[in-house]
Amino acid sequence: YVTKDNINLLVGMKIKTIVDFRTPARGEVIDNQVFQNSVPSIHFVNDGFDWEINDPVLFENLVVTFLQTVLNPENAPVLAHCTCGADRTGAMMDAYRMVVDGRTPQDYIAEMGEGCYSARGSMTNLVNLVSTLDVASVKKRLGIGVVQH
């Protein structure tokens, strides 16, 4: 995750937007304001959410907010992270891949089962939320695949 020690590396990589999924509710350090004040070239977005989330409506809202950020060309390149870069970040990356790249929930479940990520062991809530994500609803909310007349 982003620290005072690696922020200059990100500036050198010309990262324009950082999406931080950490949440103060868990006592995780949220120091983005420090970075925003010292590195005005980078836009910080805190979409923090608890890895124990179980509400599909809340999760869909978080996915839409995240995708609105990463799909806006003015925000690119984007770095997204949480504390370990596994559970919350992984869930959002797979939501992206399902909505934007057309991956299926079965692809996601297989990947989770292969242990590609999950820093905290069994994340059945995130598996359930991503695998039941209403991709059509997310696309509609984002205007993806909508024919303009």
mmCIF file of C-alpha atoms in Angstrom:
data_model
loop_
_atom_site.group_PDB
_atom_site.id
_atom_site.type_symbol
_atom_site.label_atom_id
_atom_site.label_comp_id
_atom_site.label_asym_id
_atom_site.label_seq_id
_atom_site.Cartn_x
_atom_site.Cartn_y
_atom_site.Cartn_z
ATOM 1 C CA TYR A 1 0.000 0.000 0.000
ATOM 2 C CA VAL A 2 0.966 3.636 -0.335
ATOM 3 C CA THR A 3 3.411 4.969 2.240
ATOM 4 C CA LYS A 4 5.541 8.058 2.655
ATOM 5 C CA ASP A 5 8.474 5.921 1.534
ATOM 6 C CA ASN A 6 7.037 4.913 -1.837
ATOM 7 C CA ILE A 7 4.987 7.957 -2.841
ATOM 8 C CA ASN A 8 7.874 9.414 -4.854
ATOM 9 C CA LEU A 9 8.093 6.169 -6.827
ATOM 10 C CA LEU A 10 4.419 6.563 -7.720
ATOM 11 C CA VAL A 11 4.970 10.171 -8.739
ATOM 12 C CA GLY A 12 7.835 8.975 -10.953
ATOM 13 C CA MET A 13 5.501 6.399 -12.499
ATOM 14 C CA LYS A 14 3.107 9.267 -13.273
ATOM 15 C CA ILE A 15 0.264 7.685 -11.280
ATOM 16 C CA LYS A 16 -2.586 10.200 -11.400
ATOM 17 C CA THR A 17 -5.150 8.546 -9.128
ATOM 18 C CA ILE A 18 -4.858 6.322 -6.080
ATOM 19 C CA VAL A 19 -7.929 4.428 -4.896
ATOM 20 C CA ASP A 20 -7.536 3.344 -1.274
ATOM 21 C CA PHE A 21 -9.835 0.581 -0.026
ATOM 22 C CA ARG A 22 -8.560 0.747 3.561
ATOM 23 C CA THR A 23 -11.082 1.782 6.174
ATOM 24 C CA PRO A 24 -10.705 3.666 9.442
ATOM 25 C CA ALA A 25 -13.401 1.427 10.954
ATOM 26 C CA ARG A 26 -10.772 -1.313 11.164
ATOM 27 C CA GLY A 27 -8.159 1.040 12.587
ATOM 28 C CA GLU A 28 -6.269 1.016 9.304
ATOM 29 C CA VAL A 29 -4.170 4.099 8.743
ATOM 30 C CA ILE A 30 -5.736 6.543 6.337
ATOM 31 C CA ASP A 31 -3.074 9.133 5.629
ATOM 32 C CA ASN A 32 -4.141 10.166 2.156
ATOM 33 C CA GLN A 33 -4.631 13.790 3.200
ATOM 34 C CA VAL A 34 -0.934 13.981 4.046
ATOM 35 C CA PHE A 35 -0.107 12.721 0.557
ATOM 36 C CA GLN A 36 -2.697 14.959 -1.106
ATOM 37 C CA ASN A 37 -1.181 18.017 0.541
ATOM 38 C CA SER A 38 2.387 17.044 -0.363
ATOM 39 C CA VAL A 39 1.762 15.522 -3.809
ATOM 40 C CA PRO A 40 -0.987 17.560 -5.486
ATOM 41 C CA SER A 41 -0.360 15.805 -8.823
ATOM 42 C CA ILE A 42 -2.019 12.649 -7.442
ATOM 43 C CA HIS A 43 -5.765 12.455 -6.769
ATOM 44 C CA PHE A 44 -6.628 10.254 -3.770
ATOM 45 C CA VAL A 45 -9.969 8.470 -3.567
ATOM 46 C CA ASN A 46 -10.910 6.604 -0.410
ATOM 47 C CA ASP A 47 -13.520 3.959 -1.171
ATOM 48 C CA GLY A 48 -12.704 2.068 1.998
ATOM 49 C CA PHE A 49 -14.849 -0.890 2.820
ATOM 50 C CA ASP A 50 -14.737 -3.575 5.456
ATOM 51 C CA TRP A 51 -13.637 -6.981 4.188
ATOM 52 C CA GLU A 52 -16.515 -8.496 6.176
ATOM 53 C CA ILE A 53 -19.102 -6.681 4.042
ATOM 54 C CA ASN A 54 -22.203 -8.781 3.309
ATOM 55 C CA ASP A 55 -24.618 -6.273 1.785
ATOM 56 C CA PRO A 56 -24.919 -6.803 -2.014
ATOM 57 C CA VAL A 57 -26.440 -3.341 -2.560
ATOM 58 C CA LEU A 58 -23.604 -1.629 -0.697
ATOM 59 C CA PHE A 59 -21.075 -3.759 -2.582
ATOM 60 C CA GLU A 60 -22.634 -2.870 -5.939
ATOM 61 C CA ASN A 61 -22.495 0.823 -5.005
ATOM 62 C CA LEU A 62 -18.808 0.480 -4.119
ATOM 63 C CA VAL A 63 -18.151 -1.298 -7.425
ATOM 64 C CA VAL A 64 -19.919 1.445 -9.391
ATOM 65 C CA THR A 65 -17.978 4.191 -7.589
ATOM 66 C CA PHE A 66 -14.702 2.354 -8.174
ATOM 67 C CA LEU A 67 -15.425 1.754 -11.854
ATOM 68 C CA GLN A 68 -16.489 5.367 -12.380
ATOM 69 C CA THR A 69 -13.048 6.332 -11.119
ATOM 70 C CA VAL A 70 -10.948 3.823 -13.055
ATOM 71 C CA LEU A 71 -12.878 4.078 -16.312
ATOM 72 C CA ASN A 72 -12.484 7.862 -16.480
ATOM 73 C CA PRO A 73 -9.495 8.427 -18.809
ATOM 74 C CA GLU A 74 -8.649 11.655 -16.978
ATOM 75 C CA ASN A 75 -7.811 9.580 -13.883
ATOM 76 C CA ALA A 76 -5.380 7.189 -15.607
ATOM 77 C CA PRO A 77 -3.094 5.663 -14.673
ATOM 78 C CA VAL A 78 -4.784 4.445 -11.492
ATOM 79 C CA LEU A 79 -3.339 2.505 -8.575
ATOM 80 C CA ALA A 80 -5.831 0.678 -6.351
ATOM 81 C CA HIS A 81 -4.816 -0.836 -3.022
ATOM 82 C CA CYS A 82 -5.911 -1.910 0.438
ATOM 83 C CA THR A 83 -3.746 -3.160 3.284
ATOM 84 C CA CYS A 84 -2.617 -6.467 1.759
ATOM 85 C CA GLY A 85 -3.737 -5.962 -1.846
ATOM 86 C CA ALA A 86 -5.605 -9.233 -1.771
ATOM 87 C CA ASP A 87 -9.167 -9.446 -0.537
ATOM 88 C CA ARG A 88 -10.788 -6.053 -1.082
ATOM 89 C CA THR A 89 -8.524 -5.095 -3.967
ATOM 90 C CA GLY A 90 -8.910 -8.556 -5.477
ATOM 91 C CA ALA A 91 -12.694 -8.397 -5.250
ATOM 92 C CA MET A 92 -12.740 -5.029 -7.007
ATOM 93 C CA MET A 93 -10.306 -6.189 -9.686
ATOM 94 C CA ASP A 94 -12.518 -9.180 -10.413
ATOM 95 C CA ALA A 95 -15.629 -6.979 -10.436
ATOM 96 C CA TYR A 96 -13.793 -4.838 -13.016
ATOM 97 C CA ARG A 97 -12.890 -7.917 -15.038
ATOM 98 C CA MET A 98 -16.484 -9.160 -14.960
ATOM 99 C CA VAL A 99 -18.033 -5.817 -15.933
ATOM 100 C CA VAL A 100 -15.421 -4.594 -18.399
ATOM 101 C CA ASP A 101 -13.726 -7.752 -19.697
ATOM 102 C CA GLY A 102 -16.715 -10.120 -19.636
ATOM 103 C CA ARG A 103 -15.295 -12.657 -17.194
ATOM 104 C CA THR A 104 -17.841 -14.915 -15.552
ATOM 105 C CA PRO A 105 -18.523 -15.578 -11.875
ATOM 106 C CA GLN A 106 -17.245 -19.115 -12.513
ATOM 107 C CA ASP A 107 -13.886 -17.671 -13.633
ATOM 108 C CA TYR A 108 -13.740 -15.672 -10.433
ATOM 109 C CA ILE A 109 -14.635 -18.607 -8.180
ATOM 110 C CA ALA A 110 -12.051 -20.829 -9.865
ATOM 111 C CA GLU A 111 -9.376 -18.184 -9.388
ATOM 112 C CA MET A 112 -10.262 -17.732 -5.719
ATOM 113 C CA GLY A 113 -10.172 -21.507 -5.249
ATOM 114 C CA GLU A 114 -6.673 -21.665 -6.723
ATOM 115 C CA GLY A 115 -5.503 -19.351 -3.953
ATOM 116 C CA CYS A 116 -4.520 -16.476 -6.196
ATOM 117 C CA TYR A 117 -5.449 -14.171 -3.384
ATOM 118 C CA SER A 118 -7.034 -14.012 0.033
ATOM 119 C CA ALA A 119 -4.759 -12.722 2.719
ATOM 120 C CA ARG A 120 -7.159 -13.607 5.491
ATOM 121 C CA GLY A 121 -8.085 -17.153 4.564
ATOM 122 C CA SER A 122 -11.697 -17.868 3.735
ATOM 123 C CA MET A 123 -13.375 -14.811 2.274
ATOM 124 C CA THR A 124 -16.690 -16.455 1.487
ATOM 125 C CA ASN A 125 -18.509 -13.148 1.829
ATOM 126 C CA LEU A 126 -16.420 -11.559 -0.949
ATOM 127 C CA VAL A 127 -16.713 -14.660 -3.104
ATOM 128 C CA ASN A 128 -20.482 -14.518 -2.675
ATOM 129 C CA LEU A 129 -20.695 -10.782 -3.342
ATOM 130 C CA VAL A 130 -18.568 -10.883 -6.498
ATOM 131 C CA SER A 131 -20.105 -14.086 -7.848
ATOM 132 C CA THR A 132 -23.629 -12.696 -7.421
ATOM 133 C CA LEU A 133 -22.820 -9.162 -8.599
ATOM 134 C CA ASP A 134 -25.542 -7.921 -10.938
ATOM 135 C CA VAL A 135 -23.222 -7.125 -13.831
ATOM 136 C CA ALA A 136 -26.090 -5.916 -16.031
ATOM 137 C CA SER A 137 -27.162 -3.452 -13.339
ATOM 138 C CA VAL A 138 -23.606 -2.163 -12.914
ATOM 139 C CA LYS A 139 -23.203 -1.748 -16.686
ATOM 140 C CA LYS A 140 -26.512 0.107 -16.887
ATOM 141 C CA ARG A 141 -25.527 2.438 -14.047
ATOM 142 C CA LEU A 142 -22.207 3.117 -15.781
ATOM 143 C CA GLY A 143 -23.712 3.480 -19.257
ATOM 144 C CA ILE A 144 -21.612 0.583 -20.563
ATOM 145 C CA GLY A 145 -23.136 -1.118 -23.580
ATOM 146 C CA VAL A 146 -25.932 1.434 -23.814
ATOM 147 C CA VAL A 147 -26.632 2.508 -27.367
ATOM 148 C CA GLN A 148 -26.928 6.278 -27.648
ATOM 149 C CA HIS A 149 -29.575 7.552 -30.078
#
